Amino acid sequence: MGPENFVREGIEDEFINDTEERFVIIGGGIAALSAAQALRKRNRTAKIIMLSEEGNRPYYRPALSDLLSEDLPENRLYVFEQGWYEENQVD
């Protein structure tokens, strides 16, 4: 099997529906972040709020052990920099 056996899918932009809706995502992990990304892709104006008991933005949990055992910079722990949340209006 080579690349000739696969068909590349195009980006779906036909389902964009910009509204003033409010979406509340419960949780602060990778799944919550993926939901926020999917919502923002489909709705550029909706209010997106992520609620989590953790005070941190989503991070790579397996990297916690690396952070403790190595000199891993803390910013490599997080999935996105804080600026991504501001740019995509995710609170």
PDB file of N, CA and C in Angstrom:
ATOM      1  N   MET A   1       0.842  -1.178   0.000  1.00  0.00           N
ATOM      2  CA  MET A   1       0.000   0.000   0.000  1.00  0.00           C
ATOM      3  C   MET A   1       0.882   1.235   0.000  1.00  0.00           C
ATOM      4  N   GLY A   2       0.627   2.080  -0.934  1.00  0.00           N
ATOM      5  CA  GLY A   2       1.365   3.335  -1.012  1.00  0.00           C
ATOM      6  C   GLY A   2       0.424   4.515  -0.956  1.00  0.00           C
ATOM      7  N   PRO A   3       0.977   5.706  -1.051  1.00  0.00           N
ATOM      8  CA  PRO A   3       0.154   6.915  -0.978  1.00  0.00           C
ATOM      9  C   PRO A   3      -0.891   6.995  -2.077  1.00  0.00           C
ATOM     10  N   GLU A   4      -0.648   6.304  -3.181  1.00  0.00           N
ATOM     11  CA  GLU A   4      -1.622   6.331  -4.280  1.00  0.00           C
ATOM     12  C   GLU A   4      -2.933   5.637  -3.920  1.00  0.00           C
ATOM     13  N   ASN A   5      -2.944   4.856  -2.838  1.00  0.00           N
ATOM     14  CA  ASN A   5      -4.143   4.137  -2.415  1.00  0.00           C
ATOM     15  C   ASN A   5      -5.021   4.956  -1.468  1.00  0.00           C
ATOM     16  N   PHE A   6      -4.599   6.153  -1.151  1.00  0.00           N
ATOM     17  CA  PHE A   6      -5.341   6.968  -0.196  1.00  0.00           C
ATOM     18  C   PHE A   6      -5.845   8.238  -0.870  1.00  0.00           C
ATOM     19  N   VAL A   7      -6.973   8.698  -0.416  1.00  0.00           N
ATOM     20  CA  VAL A   7      -7.557   9.929  -0.940  1.00  0.00           C
ATOM     21  C   VAL A   7      -7.484  10.988   0.148  1.00  0.00           C
ATOM     22  N   ARG A   8      -6.866  12.106  -0.159  1.00  0.00           N
ATOM     23  CA  ARG A   8      -6.753  13.192   0.819  1.00  0.00           C
ATOM     24  C   ARG A   8      -8.104  13.890   0.949  1.00  0.00           C
ATOM     25  N   GLU A   9      -8.518  14.104   2.188  1.00  0.00           N
ATOM     26  CA  GLU A   9      -9.772  14.809   2.443  1.00  0.00           C
ATOM     27  C   GLU A   9      -9.507  16.302   2.508  1.00  0.00           C
ATOM     28  N   GLY A  10     -10.399  17.058   1.942  1.00  0.00           N
ATOM     29  CA  GLY A  10     -10.282  18.510   1.993  1.00  0.00           C
ATOM     30  C   GLY A  10     -10.793  19.050   3.315  1.00  0.00           C
ATOM     31  N   ILE A  11     -10.470  20.277   3.585  1.00  0.00           N
ATOM     32  CA  ILE A  11     -10.949  20.932   4.804  1.00  0.00           C
ATOM     33  C   ILE A  11     -12.414  21.288   4.613  1.00  0.00           C
ATOM     34  N   GLU A  12     -13.220  20.906   5.578  1.00  0.00           N
ATOM     35  CA  GLU A  12     -14.650  21.206   5.508  1.00  0.00           C
ATOM     36  C   GLU A  12     -14.892  22.620   6.007  1.00  0.00           C
ATOM     37  N   ASP A  13     -15.248  23.493   5.109  1.00  0.00           N
ATOM     38  CA  ASP A  13     -15.557  24.848   5.538  1.00  0.00           C
ATOM     39  C   ASP A  13     -17.013  25.207   5.277  1.00  0.00           C
ATOM     40  N   GLU A  14     -17.762  24.256   4.772  1.00  0.00           N
ATOM     41  CA  GLU A  14     -19.156  24.535   4.450  1.00  0.00           C
ATOM     42  C   GLU A  14     -20.068  24.524   5.669  1.00  0.00           C
ATOM     43  N   PHE A  15     -19.582  24.035   6.803  1.00  0.00           N
ATOM     44  CA  PHE A  15     -20.416  23.941   7.997  1.00  0.00           C
ATOM     45  C   PHE A  15     -20.150  25.074   8.980  1.00  0.00           C
ATOM     46  N   ILE A  16     -19.551  26.140   8.524  1.00  0.00           N
ATOM     47  CA  ILE A  16     -19.301  27.282   9.399  1.00  0.00           C
ATOM     48  C   ILE A  16     -20.610  28.033   9.616  1.00  0.00           C
ATOM     49  N   ASN A  17     -20.918  28.275  10.884  1.00  0.00           N
ATOM     50  CA  ASN A  17     -22.150  28.968  11.240  1.00  0.00           C
ATOM     51  C   ASN A  17     -21.833  29.913  12.399  1.00  0.00           C
ATOM     52  N   ASP A  18     -21.511  31.144  12.078  1.00  0.00           N
ATOM     53  CA  ASP A  18     -21.160  32.122  13.104  1.00  0.00           C
ATOM     54  C   ASP A  18     -22.413  32.611  13.817  1.00  0.00           C
ATOM     55  N   THR A  19     -22.456  32.381  15.116  1.00  0.00           N
ATOM     56  CA  THR A  19     -23.590  32.798  15.936  1.00  0.00           C
ATOM     57  C   THR A  19     -23.067  33.435  17.218  1.00  0.00           C
ATOM     58  N   GLU A  20     -23.955  33.971  17.997  1.00  0.00           N
ATOM     59  CA  GLU A  20     -23.598  34.555  19.290  1.00  0.00           C
ATOM     60  C   GLU A  20     -23.882  33.574  20.428  1.00  0.00           C
ATOM     61  N   GLU A  21     -23.929  32.299  20.115  1.00  0.00           N
ATOM     62  CA  GLU A  21     -24.198  31.289  21.141  1.00  0.00           C
ATOM     63  C   GLU A  21     -23.077  31.254  22.169  1.00  0.00           C
ATOM     64  N   ARG A  22     -23.382  30.664  23.308  1.00  0.00           N
ATOM     65  CA  ARG A  22     -22.403  30.468  24.370  1.00  0.00           C
ATOM     66  C   ARG A  22     -22.246  28.968  24.596  1.00  0.00           C
ATOM     67  N   PHE A  23     -21.010  28.504  24.568  1.00  0.00           N
ATOM     68  CA  PHE A  23     -20.713  27.097  24.807  1.00  0.00           C
ATOM     69  C   PHE A  23     -19.880  26.992  26.073  1.00  0.00           C
ATOM     70  N   VAL A  24     -20.293  26.119  26.976  1.00  0.00           N
ATOM     71  CA  VAL A  24     -19.555  25.879  28.205  1.00  0.00           C
ATOM     72  C   VAL A  24     -19.036  24.452  28.149  1.00  0.00           C
ATOM     73  N   ILE A  25     -17.725  24.308  28.256  1.00  0.00           N
ATOM     74  CA  ILE A  25     -17.080  23.001  28.226  1.00  0.00           C
ATOM     75  C   ILE A  25     -16.641  22.687  29.645  1.00  0.00           C
ATOM     76  N   ILE A  26     -17.118  21.567  30.164  1.00  0.00           N
ATOM     77  CA  ILE A  26     -16.758  21.152  31.517  1.00  0.00           C
ATOM     78  C   ILE A  26     -15.527  20.262  31.422  1.00  0.00           C
ATOM     79  N   GLY A  27     -14.443  20.714  32.024  1.00  0.00           N
ATOM     80  CA  GLY A  27     -13.192  19.964  31.992  1.00  0.00           C
ATOM     81  C   GLY A  27     -12.084  20.828  31.432  1.00  0.00           C
ATOM     82  N   GLY A  28     -10.867  20.441  31.731  1.00  0.00           N
ATOM     83  CA  GLY A  28      -9.736  21.240  31.289  1.00  0.00           C
ATOM     84  C   GLY A  28      -8.622  20.425  30.691  1.00  0.00           C
ATOM     85  N   GLY A  29      -8.950  19.246  30.188  1.00  0.00           N
ATOM     86  CA  GLY A  29      -7.922  18.393  29.603  1.00  0.00           C
ATOM     87  C   GLY A  29      -7.881  18.490  28.088  1.00  0.00           C
ATOM     88  N   ILE A  30      -7.210  17.524  27.500  1.00  0.00           N
ATOM     89  CA  ILE A  30      -7.042  17.493  26.051  1.00  0.00           C
ATOM     90  C   ILE A  30      -8.393  17.369  25.343  1.00  0.00           C
ATOM     91  N   ALA A  31      -9.308  16.573  25.875  1.00  0.00           N
ATOM     92  CA  ALA A  31     -10.624  16.417  25.240  1.00  0.00           C
ATOM     93  C   ALA A  31     -11.381  17.744  25.242  1.00  0.00           C
ATOM     94  N   ALA A  32     -11.307  18.476  26.336  1.00  0.00           N
ATOM     95  CA  ALA A  32     -11.968  19.784  26.408  1.00  0.00           C
ATOM     96  C   ALA A  32     -11.343  20.755  25.410  1.00  0.00           C
ATOM     97  N   LEU A  33     -10.032  20.723  25.309  1.00  0.00           N
ATOM     98  CA  LEU A  33      -9.348  21.589  24.354  1.00  0.00           C
ATOM     99  C   LEU A  33      -9.727  21.227  22.917  1.00  0.00           C
ATOM    100  N   SER A  34      -9.823  19.943  22.626  1.00  0.00           N
ATOM    101  CA  SER A  34     -10.238  19.498  21.288  1.00  0.00           C
ATOM    102  C   SER A  34     -11.650  19.972  20.972  1.00  0.00           C
ATOM    103  N   ALA A  35     -12.529  19.932  21.967  1.00  0.00           N
ATOM    104  CA  ALA A  35     -13.895  20.428  21.770  1.00  0.00           C
ATOM    105  C   ALA A  35     -13.882  21.926  21.480  1.00  0.00           C
ATOM    106  N   ALA A  36     -13.065  22.677  22.205  1.00  0.00           N
ATOM    107  CA  ALA A  36     -12.967  24.123  21.978  1.00  0.00           C
ATOM    108  C   ALA A  36     -12.432  24.420  20.578  1.00  0.00           C
ATOM    109  N   GLN A  37     -11.440  23.658  20.146  1.00  0.00           N
ATOM    110  CA  GLN A  37     -10.893  23.845  18.799  1.00  0.00           C
ATOM    111  C   GLN A  37     -11.953  23.572  17.738  1.00  0.00           C
ATOM    112  N   ALA A  38     -12.700  22.487  17.908  1.00  0.00           N
ATOM    113  CA  ALA A  38     -13.734  22.127  16.930  1.00  0.00           C
ATOM    114  C   ALA A  38     -14.835  23.182  16.891  1.00  0.00           C
ATOM    115  N   LEU A  39     -15.235  23.671  18.064  1.00  0.00           N
ATOM    116  CA  LEU A  39     -16.258  24.720  18.106  1.00  0.00           C
ATOM    117  C   LEU A  39     -15.778  25.990  17.412  1.00  0.00           C
ATOM    118  N   ARG A  40     -14.554  26.392  17.704  1.00  0.00           N
ATOM    119  CA  ARG A  40     -14.034  27.628  17.118  1.00  0.00           C
ATOM    120  C   ARG A  40     -13.895  27.496  15.602  1.00  0.00           C
ATOM    121  N   LYS A  41     -13.553  26.326  15.137  1.00  0.00           N
ATOM    122  CA  LYS A  41     -13.425  26.095  13.692  1.00  0.00           C
ATOM    123  C   LYS A  41     -14.764  26.295  12.993  1.00  0.00           C
ATOM    124  N   ARG A  42     -15.849  25.888  13.648  1.00  0.00           N
ATOM    125  CA  ARG A  42     -17.178  25.953  13.043  1.00  0.00           C
ATOM    126  C   ARG A  42     -17.930  27.243  13.355  1.00  0.00           C
ATOM    127  N   ASN A  43     -17.517  27.937  14.403  1.00  0.00           N
ATOM    128  CA  ASN A  43     -18.236  29.142  14.820  1.00  0.00           C
ATOM    129  C   ASN A  43     -17.204  30.157  15.313  1.00  0.00           C
ATOM    130  N   ARG A  44     -16.945  31.168  14.506  1.00  0.00           N
ATOM    131  CA  ARG A  44     -15.878  32.123  14.805  1.00  0.00           C
ATOM    132  C   ARG A  44     -16.287  33.209  15.785  1.00  0.00           C
ATOM    133  N   THR A  45     -17.574  33.290  16.122  1.00  0.00           N
ATOM    134  CA  THR A  45     -18.037  34.385  16.978  1.00  0.00           C
ATOM    135  C   THR A  45     -18.655  33.927  18.297  1.00  0.00           C
ATOM    136  N   ALA A  46     -18.871  32.643  18.476  1.00  0.00           N
ATOM    137  CA  ALA A  46     -19.496  32.143  19.705  1.00  0.00           C
ATOM    138  C   ALA A  46     -18.584  32.373  20.905  1.00  0.00           C
ATOM    139  N   LYS A  47     -19.182  32.446  22.061  1.00  0.00           N
ATOM    140  CA  LYS A  47     -18.446  32.547  23.322  1.00  0.00           C
ATOM    141  C   LYS A  47     -18.132  31.125  23.778  1.00  0.00           C
ATOM    142  N   ILE A  48     -16.863  30.827  24.023  1.00  0.00           N
ATOM    143  CA  ILE A  48     -16.455  29.494  24.473  1.00  0.00           C
ATOM    144  C   ILE A  48     -15.808  29.639  25.840  1.00  0.00           C
ATOM    145  N   ILE A  49     -16.338  28.896  26.798  1.00  0.00           N
ATOM    146  CA  ILE A  49     -15.836  28.940  28.169  1.00  0.00           C
ATOM    147  C   ILE A  49     -15.477  27.521  28.588  1.00  0.00           C
ATOM    148  N   MET A  50     -14.247  27.331  29.076  1.00  0.00           N
ATOM    149  CA  MET A  50     -13.825  26.037  29.610  1.00  0.00           C
ATOM    150  C   MET A  50     -13.787  26.154  31.132  1.00  0.00           C
ATOM    151  N   LEU A  51     -14.508  25.257  31.805  1.00  0.00           N
ATOM    152  CA  LEU A  51     -14.535  25.253  33.267  1.00  0.00           C
ATOM    153  C   LEU A  51     -13.792  24.029  33.784  1.00  0.00           C
ATOM    154  N   SER A  52     -12.869  24.260  34.696  1.00  0.00           N
ATOM    155  CA  SER A  52     -12.085  23.164  35.247  1.00  0.00           C
ATOM    156  C   SER A  52     -11.693  23.508  36.675  1.00  0.00           C
ATOM    157  N   GLU A  53     -11.564  22.496  37.508  1.00  0.00           N
ATOM    158  CA  GLU A  53     -11.105  22.723  38.876  1.00  0.00           C
ATOM    159  C   GLU A  53      -9.618  23.061  38.901  1.00  0.00           C
ATOM    160  N   GLU A  54      -8.897  22.637  37.871  1.00  0.00           N
ATOM    161  CA  GLU A  54      -7.472  22.938  37.801  1.00  0.00           C
ATOM    162  C   GLU A  54      -7.288  24.395  37.407  1.00  0.00           C
ATOM    163  N   GLY A  55      -6.293  25.016  37.944  1.00  0.00           N
ATOM    164  CA  GLY A  55      -6.030  26.408  37.624  1.00  0.00           C
ATOM    165  C   GLY A  55      -5.153  26.598  36.402  1.00  0.00           C
ATOM    166  N   ASN A  56      -4.766  25.507  35.763  1.00  0.00           N
ATOM    167  CA  ASN A  56      -3.871  25.581  34.610  1.00  0.00           C
ATOM    168  C   ASN A  56      -4.614  25.316  33.316  1.00  0.00           C
ATOM    169  N   ARG A  57      -4.059  25.813  32.226  1.00  0.00           N
ATOM    170  CA  ARG A  57      -4.611  25.482  30.913  1.00  0.00           C
ATOM    171  C   ARG A  57      -4.225  24.038  30.575  1.00  0.00           C
ATOM    172  N   PRO A  58      -4.854  23.420  29.574  1.00  0.00           N
ATOM    173  CA  PRO A  58      -4.576  22.016  29.254  1.00  0.00           C
ATOM    174  C   PRO A  58      -3.084  21.750  29.022  1.00  0.00           C
ATOM    175  N   TYR A  59      -2.635  20.636  29.580  1.00  0.00           N
ATOM    176  CA  TYR A  59      -1.222  20.270  29.486  1.00  0.00           C
ATOM    177  C   TYR A  59      -1.100  18.785  29.183  1.00  0.00           C
ATOM    178  N   TYR A  60       0.091  18.396  28.767  1.00  0.00           N
ATOM    179  CA  TYR A  60       0.382  16.994  28.473  1.00  0.00           C
ATOM    180  C   TYR A  60       0.666  16.276  29.788  1.00  0.00           C
ATOM    181  N   ARG A  61      -0.273  15.488  30.257  1.00  0.00           N
ATOM    182  CA  ARG A  61      -0.107  14.821  31.544  1.00  0.00           C
ATOM    183  C   ARG A  61       1.091  13.866  31.588  1.00  0.00           C
ATOM    184  N   PRO A  62       1.374  13.109  30.506  1.00  0.00           N
ATOM    185  CA  PRO A  62       2.559  12.243  30.560  1.00  0.00           C
ATOM    186  C   PRO A  62       3.865  13.019  30.755  1.00  0.00           C
ATOM    187  N   ALA A  63       3.886  14.286  30.391  1.00  0.00           N
ATOM    188  CA  ALA A  63       5.104  15.084  30.529  1.00  0.00           C
ATOM    189  C   ALA A  63       5.355  15.520  31.972  1.00  0.00           C
ATOM    190  N   LEU A  64       4.398  15.300  32.866  1.00  0.00           N
ATOM    191  CA  LEU A  64       4.598  15.683  34.271  1.00  0.00           C
ATOM    192  C   LEU A  64       5.808  14.982  34.873  1.00  0.00           C
ATOM    193  N   SER A  65       5.967  13.697  34.568  1.00  0.00           N
ATOM    194  CA  SER A  65       7.115  12.969  35.112  1.00  0.00           C
ATOM    195  C   SER A  65       8.418  13.536  34.554  1.00  0.00           C
ATOM    196  N   ASP A  66       8.414  13.969  33.288  1.00  0.00           N
ATOM    197  CA  ASP A  66       9.608  14.593  32.711  1.00  0.00           C
ATOM    198  C   ASP A  66       9.910  15.915  33.399  1.00  0.00           C
ATOM    199  N   LEU A  67       8.880  16.644  33.737  1.00  0.00           N
ATOM    200  CA  LEU A  67       9.058  17.924  34.410  1.00  0.00           C
ATOM    201  C   LEU A  67       9.707  17.722  35.779  1.00  0.00           C
ATOM    202  N   LEU A  68       9.327  16.643  36.456  1.00  0.00           N
ATOM    203  CA  LEU A  68       9.872  16.365  37.784  1.00  0.00           C
ATOM    204  C   LEU A  68      11.286  15.797  37.727  1.00  0.00           C
ATOM    205  N   SER A  69      11.567  14.974  36.712  1.00  0.00           N
ATOM    206  CA  SER A  69      12.849  14.280  36.670  1.00  0.00           C
ATOM    207  C   SER A  69      13.911  14.993  35.835  1.00  0.00           C
ATOM    208  N   GLU A  70      13.526  15.933  35.007  1.00  0.00           N
ATOM    209  CA  GLU A  70      14.476  16.624  34.137  1.00  0.00           C
ATOM    210  C   GLU A  70      14.310  18.131  34.266  1.00  0.00           C
ATOM    211  N   ASP A  71      15.148  18.814  33.563  1.00  0.00           N
ATOM    212  CA  ASP A  71      15.013  20.268  33.487  1.00  0.00           C
ATOM    213  C   ASP A  71      14.149  20.626  32.290  1.00  0.00           C
ATOM    214  N   LEU A  72      12.925  20.152  32.301  1.00  0.00           N
ATOM    215  CA  LEU A  72      11.979  20.435  31.226  1.00  0.00           C
ATOM    216  C   LEU A  72      11.370  21.808  31.472  1.00  0.00           C
ATOM    217  N   PRO A  73      11.480  22.709  30.509  1.00  0.00           N
ATOM    218  CA  PRO A  73      10.857  24.022  30.706  1.00  0.00           C
ATOM    219  C   PRO A  73       9.346  23.872  30.874  1.00  0.00           C
ATOM    220  N   GLU A  74       8.791  24.613  31.791  1.00  0.00           N
ATOM    221  CA  GLU A  74       7.361  24.502  32.086  1.00  0.00           C
ATOM    222  C   GLU A  74       6.496  24.779  30.861  1.00  0.00           C
ATOM    223  N   ASN A  75       6.944  25.675  29.976  1.00  0.00           N
ATOM    224  CA  ASN A  75       6.120  26.001  28.809  1.00  0.00           C
ATOM    225  C   ASN A  75       5.990  24.828  27.839  1.00  0.00           C
ATOM    226  N   ARG A  76       6.879  23.838  27.905  1.00  0.00           N
ATOM    227  CA  ARG A  76       6.756  22.649  27.053  1.00  0.00           C
ATOM    228  C   ARG A  76       5.715  21.682  27.596  1.00  0.00           C
ATOM    229  N   LEU A  77       5.237  21.929  28.775  1.00  0.00           N
ATOM    230  CA  LEU A  77       4.216  21.092  29.389  1.00  0.00           C
ATOM    231  C   LEU A  77       2.833  21.395  28.817  1.00  0.00           C
ATOM    232  N   TYR A  78       2.599  22.642  28.450  1.00  0.00           N
ATOM    233  CA  TYR A  78       1.276  23.061  27.992  1.00  0.00           C
ATOM    234  C   TYR A  78       1.073  22.782  26.508  1.00  0.00           C
ATOM    235  N   VAL A  79      -0.169  22.464  26.150  1.00  0.00           N
ATOM    236  CA  VAL A  79      -0.507  22.185  24.759  1.00  0.00           C
ATOM    237  C   VAL A  79      -0.353  23.452  23.921  1.00  0.00           C
ATOM    238  N   PHE A  80      -0.922  24.567  24.384  1.00  0.00           N
ATOM    239  CA  PHE A  80      -0.836  25.846  23.685  1.00  0.00           C
ATOM    240  C   PHE A  80      -0.373  26.924  24.646  1.00  0.00           C
ATOM    241  N   GLU A  81       0.289  27.914  24.107  1.00  0.00           N
ATOM    242  CA  GLU A  81       0.652  29.099  24.885  1.00  0.00           C
ATOM    243  C   GLU A  81      -0.627  29.856  25.252  1.00  0.00           C
ATOM    244  N   GLN A  82      -0.552  30.698  26.253  1.00  0.00           N
ATOM    245  CA  GLN A  82      -1.708  31.480  26.685  1.00  0.00           C
ATOM    246  C   GLN A  82      -2.278  32.315  25.541  1.00  0.00           C
ATOM    247  N   GLY A  83      -1.436  32.778  24.649  1.00  0.00           N
ATOM    248  CA  GLY A  83      -1.878  33.601  23.529  1.00  0.00           C
ATOM    249  C   GLY A  83      -2.882  32.911  22.624  1.00  0.00           C
ATOM    250  N   TRP A  84      -2.801  31.577  22.517  1.00  0.00           N
ATOM    251  CA  TRP A  84      -3.754  30.844  21.676  1.00  0.00           C
ATOM    252  C   TRP A  84      -5.170  31.031  22.205  1.00  0.00           C
ATOM    253  N   TYR A  85      -5.335  30.972  23.507  1.00  0.00           N
ATOM    254  CA  TYR A  85      -6.661  31.104  24.120  1.00  0.00           C
ATOM    255  C   TYR A  85      -7.207  32.516  23.915  1.00  0.00           C
ATOM    256  N   GLU A  86      -6.336  33.494  24.018  1.00  0.00           N
ATOM    257  CA  GLU A  86      -6.762  34.877  23.793  1.00  0.00           C
ATOM    258  C   GLU A  86      -7.122  35.094  22.325  1.00  0.00           C
ATOM    259  N   GLU A  87      -6.277  34.604  21.428  1.00  0.00           N
ATOM    260  CA  GLU A  87      -6.513  34.767  19.991  1.00  0.00           C
ATOM    261  C   GLU A  87      -7.801  34.085  19.541  1.00  0.00           C
ATOM    262  N   ASN A  88      -8.109  32.932  20.136  1.00  0.00           N
ATOM    263  CA  ASN A  88      -9.301  32.173  19.763  1.00  0.00           C
ATOM    264  C   ASN A  88     -10.484  32.444  20.678  1.00  0.00           C
ATOM    265  N   GLN A  89     -10.333  33.408  21.572  1.00  0.00           N
ATOM    266  CA  GLN A  89     -11.400  33.832  22.481  1.00  0.00           C
ATOM    267  C   GLN A  89     -12.003  32.662  23.254  1.00  0.00           C
ATOM    268  N   VAL A  90     -11.117  31.890  23.870  1.00  0.00           N
ATOM    269  CA  VAL A  90     -11.537  30.780  24.725  1.00  0.00           C
ATOM    270  C   VAL A  90     -11.192  31.177  26.152  1.00  0.00           C
ATOM    271  N   ASP A  91     -12.220  31.313  26.992  1.00  0.00           N
ATOM    272  CA  ASP A  91     -12.017  31.701  28.396  1.00  0.00           C
ATOM    273  C   ASP A  91     -11.956  30.480  29.283  1.00  0.00           C
TER     274      ASP A  91
END
